[in-house]
PDB file of C-alpha atoms in Angstrom:
ATOM      1  CA  MET A 253     109.811 -80.069-119.974  1.00  0.00           C
ATOM      2  CA  SER A 254     108.854 -76.987-118.057  1.00  0.00           C
ATOM      3  CA  ALA A 255     110.930 -74.672-115.919  1.00  0.00           C
ATOM      4  CA  SER A 256     109.057 -75.792-112.795  1.00  0.00           C
ATOM      5  CA  GLU A 257     110.675 -79.221-113.108  1.00  0.00           C
ATOM      6  CA  PHE A 258     114.092 -77.657-112.455  1.00  0.00           C
ATOM      7  CA  LEU A 259     113.228 -75.336-109.553  1.00  0.00           C
ATOM      8  CA  HIS A 260     114.545 -77.837-107.007  1.00  0.00           C
ATOM      9  CA  LEU A 261     118.050 -77.483-108.509  1.00  0.00           C
ATOM     10  CA  ASN A 262     118.467 -73.853-107.445  1.00  0.00           C
ATOM     11  CA  GLN A 263     118.001 -74.213-103.707  1.00  0.00           C
ATOM     12  CA  ARG A 264     120.312 -73.376-100.861  1.00  0.00           C
ATOM     13  CA  ASP A 265     121.264 -76.252 -98.596  1.00  0.00           C
ATOM     14  CA  PRO A 266     120.459 -75.097 -95.038  1.00  0.00           C
ATOM     15  CA  SER A 267     123.047 -77.498 -93.592  1.00  0.00           C
ATOM     16  CA  VAL A 268     125.862 -75.586 -95.348  1.00  0.00           C
ATOM     17  CA  PRO A 269     126.852 -72.425 -93.464  1.00  0.00           C
ATOM     18  CA  ALA A 270     127.001 -69.134 -95.323  1.00  0.00           C
ATOM     19  CA  PRO A 271     130.504 -68.003 -96.306  1.00  0.00           C
ATOM     20  CA  PRO A 272     132.043 -65.601 -93.784  1.00  0.00           C
ATOM     21  CA  GLY A 273     131.456 -61.970 -94.630  1.00  0.00           C
ATOM     22  CA  GLY A 274     129.237 -62.851 -97.562  1.00  0.00           C
ATOM     23  CA  PHE A 275     132.243 -63.821 -99.716  1.00  0.00           C
ATOM     24  CA  ASP A 276     131.151 -65.256-103.038  1.00  0.00           C
ATOM     25  CA  PRO A 277     133.962 -67.104-104.842  1.00  0.00           C
ATOM     26  CA  LEU A 278     132.352 -66.473-108.251  1.00  0.00           C
ATOM     27  CA  ARG A 279     135.375 -64.456-109.356  1.00  0.00           C
ATOM     28  CA  LEU A 280     137.607 -67.450-108.720  1.00  0.00           C
ATOM     29  CA  CYS A 281     135.436 -69.551-111.025  1.00  0.00           C
ATOM     30  CA  VAL A 282     135.533 -66.814-113.671  1.00  0.00           C
ATOM     31  CA  PHE A 283     139.316 -66.504-113.401  1.00  0.00           C
ATOM     32  CA  THR A 284     139.705 -70.275-113.680  1.00  0.00           C
ATOM     33  CA  THR A 285     137.506 -70.364-116.768  1.00  0.00           C
ATOM     34  CA  ILE A 286     139.531 -67.577-118.383  1.00  0.00           C
ATOM     35  CA  ALA A 287     142.756 -69.432-117.561  1.00  0.00           C
ATOM     36  CA  VAL A 288     141.443 -72.646-119.134  1.00  0.00           C
ATOM     37  CA  ILE A 289     140.368 -70.811-122.280  1.00  0.00           C
ATOM     38  CA  SER A 290     143.760 -69.108-122.458  1.00  0.00           C
ATOM     39  CA  ALA A 291     145.596 -72.396-121.965  1.00  0.00           C
ATOM     40  CA  LEU A 292     143.632 -74.063-124.758  1.00  0.00           C
ATOM     41  CA  LEU A 293     143.534 -71.183-127.228  1.00  0.00           C
ATOM     42  CA  GLY A 294     146.830 -69.491-126.340  1.00  0.00           C
ATOM     43  CA  PRO A 295     147.516 -66.149-128.007  1.00  0.00           C
ATOM     44  CA  VAL A 296     144.166 -66.222-129.824  1.00  0.00           C
ATOM     45  CA  ALA A 297     142.371 -65.994-126.472  1.00  0.00           C
ATOM     46  CA  VAL A 298     144.774 -63.319-125.246  1.00  0.00           C
ATOM     47  CA  ALA A 299     144.145 -61.270-128.403  1.00  0.00           C
ATOM     48  CA  VAL A 300     140.369 -61.611-128.023  1.00  0.00           C
ATOM     49  CA  PHE A 301     140.376 -60.673-124.321  1.00  0.00           C
ATOM     50  CA  ALA A 302     142.715 -57.741-124.961  1.00  0.00           C
ATOM     51  CA  GLY A 303     140.522 -56.592-127.851  1.00  0.00           C
ATOM     52  CA  VAL A 304     137.417 -56.652-125.665  1.00  0.00           C
ATOM     53  CA  ALA A 305     139.281 -54.770-122.938  1.00  0.00           C
ATOM     54  CA  ILE A 306     140.529 -52.174-125.422  1.00  0.00           C
ATOM     55  CA  ALA A 307     137.002 -51.593-126.686  1.00  0.00           C
ATOM     56  CA  GLY A 308     135.710 -51.268-123.124  1.00  0.00           C
ATOM     57  CA  TYR A 309     138.420 -48.870-121.971  1.00  0.00           C
ATOM     58  CA  ARG A 310     138.151 -46.803-125.150  1.00  0.00           C
ATOM     59  CA  ALA A 311     134.403 -46.402-124.618  1.00  0.00           C
ATOM     60  CA  ALA A 312     134.916 -45.611-120.933  1.00  0.00           C
ATOM     61  CA  ARG A 313     137.581 -43.009-121.732  1.00  0.00           C
ATOM     62  CA  ARG A 314     135.333 -41.384-124.323  1.00  0.00           C
ATOM     63  CA  GLY A 315     132.644 -41.374-121.642  1.00  0.00           C
ATOM     64  CA  GLY A 316     134.904 -39.403-119.307  1.00  0.00           C
ATOM     65  CA  LEU A 317     136.763 -42.042-117.276  1.00  0.00           C
ATOM     66  CA  LEU A 318     140.292 -40.760-116.691  1.00  0.00           C
ATOM     67  CA  ARG A 319     141.345 -43.027-113.793  1.00  0.00           C
ATOM     68  CA  SER A 320     140.726 -46.748-113.557  1.00  0.00           C
ATOM     69  CA  ARG A 321     140.671 -49.034-110.540  1.00  0.00           C
ATOM     70  CA  CYS A 322     143.277 -51.026-112.471  1.00  0.00           C
ATOM     71  CA  LYS A 323     146.692 -50.913-110.793  1.00  0.00           C
ATOM     72  CA  LEU A 324     148.004 -48.908-113.755  1.00  0.00           C
ATOM     73  CA  GLY A 325     145.618 -46.076-112.892  1.00  0.00           C
ATOM     74  CA  ASP A 326     145.482 -43.664-115.833  1.00  0.00           C
ATOM     75  CA  THR A 327     143.309 -45.026-118.633  1.00  0.00           C
ATOM     76  CA  ARG A 328     145.902 -43.955-121.225  1.00  0.00           C
ATOM     77  CA  VAL A 329     148.482 -46.183-119.531  1.00  0.00           C
ATOM     78  CA  VAL A 330     145.957 -49.034-119.344  1.00  0.00           C
ATOM     79  CA  LEU A 331     145.180 -48.648-123.055  1.00  0.00           C
ATOM     80  CA  ALA A 332     148.900 -48.597-123.929  1.00  0.00           C
ATOM     81  CA  TYR A 333     149.380 -51.797-121.922  1.00  0.00           C
ATOM     82  CA  LEU A 334     146.390 -53.480-123.579  1.00  0.00           C
ATOM     83  CA  TRP A 335     147.558 -52.481-127.072  1.00  0.00           C
ATOM     84  CA  THR A 336     151.012 -53.892-126.303  1.00  0.00           C
ATOM     85  CA  VAL A 337     149.466 -57.187-125.183  1.00  0.00           C
ATOM     86  CA  GLU A 338     147.218 -57.221-128.269  1.00  0.00           C
ATOM     87  CA  VAL A 339     150.120 -56.700-130.681  1.00  0.00           C
ATOM     88  CA  LEU A 340     152.290 -59.325-128.976  1.00  0.00           C
ATOM     89  CA  ALA A 341     149.419 -61.829-129.025  1.00  0.00           C
ATOM     90  CA  VAL A 342     148.727 -61.258-132.724  1.00  0.00           C
ATOM     91  CA  VAL A 343     152.438 -61.609-133.524  1.00  0.00           C
ATOM     92  CA  GLY A 344     152.540 -64.816-131.477  1.00  0.00           C
ATOM     93  CA  ILE A 345     149.579 -66.506-133.198  1.00  0.00           C
ATOM     94  CA  PRO A 346     151.542 -67.812-136.224  1.00  0.00           C
ATOM     95  CA  PHE A 347     154.240 -69.235-133.954  1.00  0.00           C
ATOM     96  CA  TRP A 348     151.581 -70.877-131.792  1.00  0.00           C
ATOM     97  CA  VAL A 349     149.952 -72.416-134.889  1.00  0.00           C
ATOM     98  CA  LEU A 350     153.335 -73.743-136.054  1.00  0.00           C
ATOM     99  CA  LEU A 351     153.930 -75.234-132.624  1.00  0.00           C
ATOM    100  CA  TRP A 352     150.624 -77.128-132.774  1.00  0.00           C
ATOM    101  CA  ILE A 353     151.342 -78.280-136.307  1.00  0.00           C
ATOM    102  CA  ARG A 354     154.639 -79.750-135.060  1.00  0.00           C
ATOM    103  CA  VAL A 355     152.959 -81.373-132.079  1.00  0.00           C
ATOM    104  CA  TRP A 356     150.288 -83.078-134.195  1.00  0.00           C
ATOM    105  CA  SER A 357     152.524 -84.133-137.088  1.00  0.00           C
TER     106      SER A 357
END
């Protein structure tokens, strides 16, 4: 199979109007995917996402970012929040595992 066989799949349908204001609902799909992963993997997913966010904010802060577009604003506050979520998620993992053991036994 070659890539040219799949080019017809990535075409815009001219009968479908463009979204108003150029709105692309991609974020909604991303948020839904994250919610599904979190629902299936529980605190493990929360710990992973928080860990990635901590690494990103730590690197950004070292790079000079002092204020974030996050509602919490100051990157130190954001990092404190993320560390709190990380610790709570890690503490919750054993309880989550025990819950699933009970459900399946």
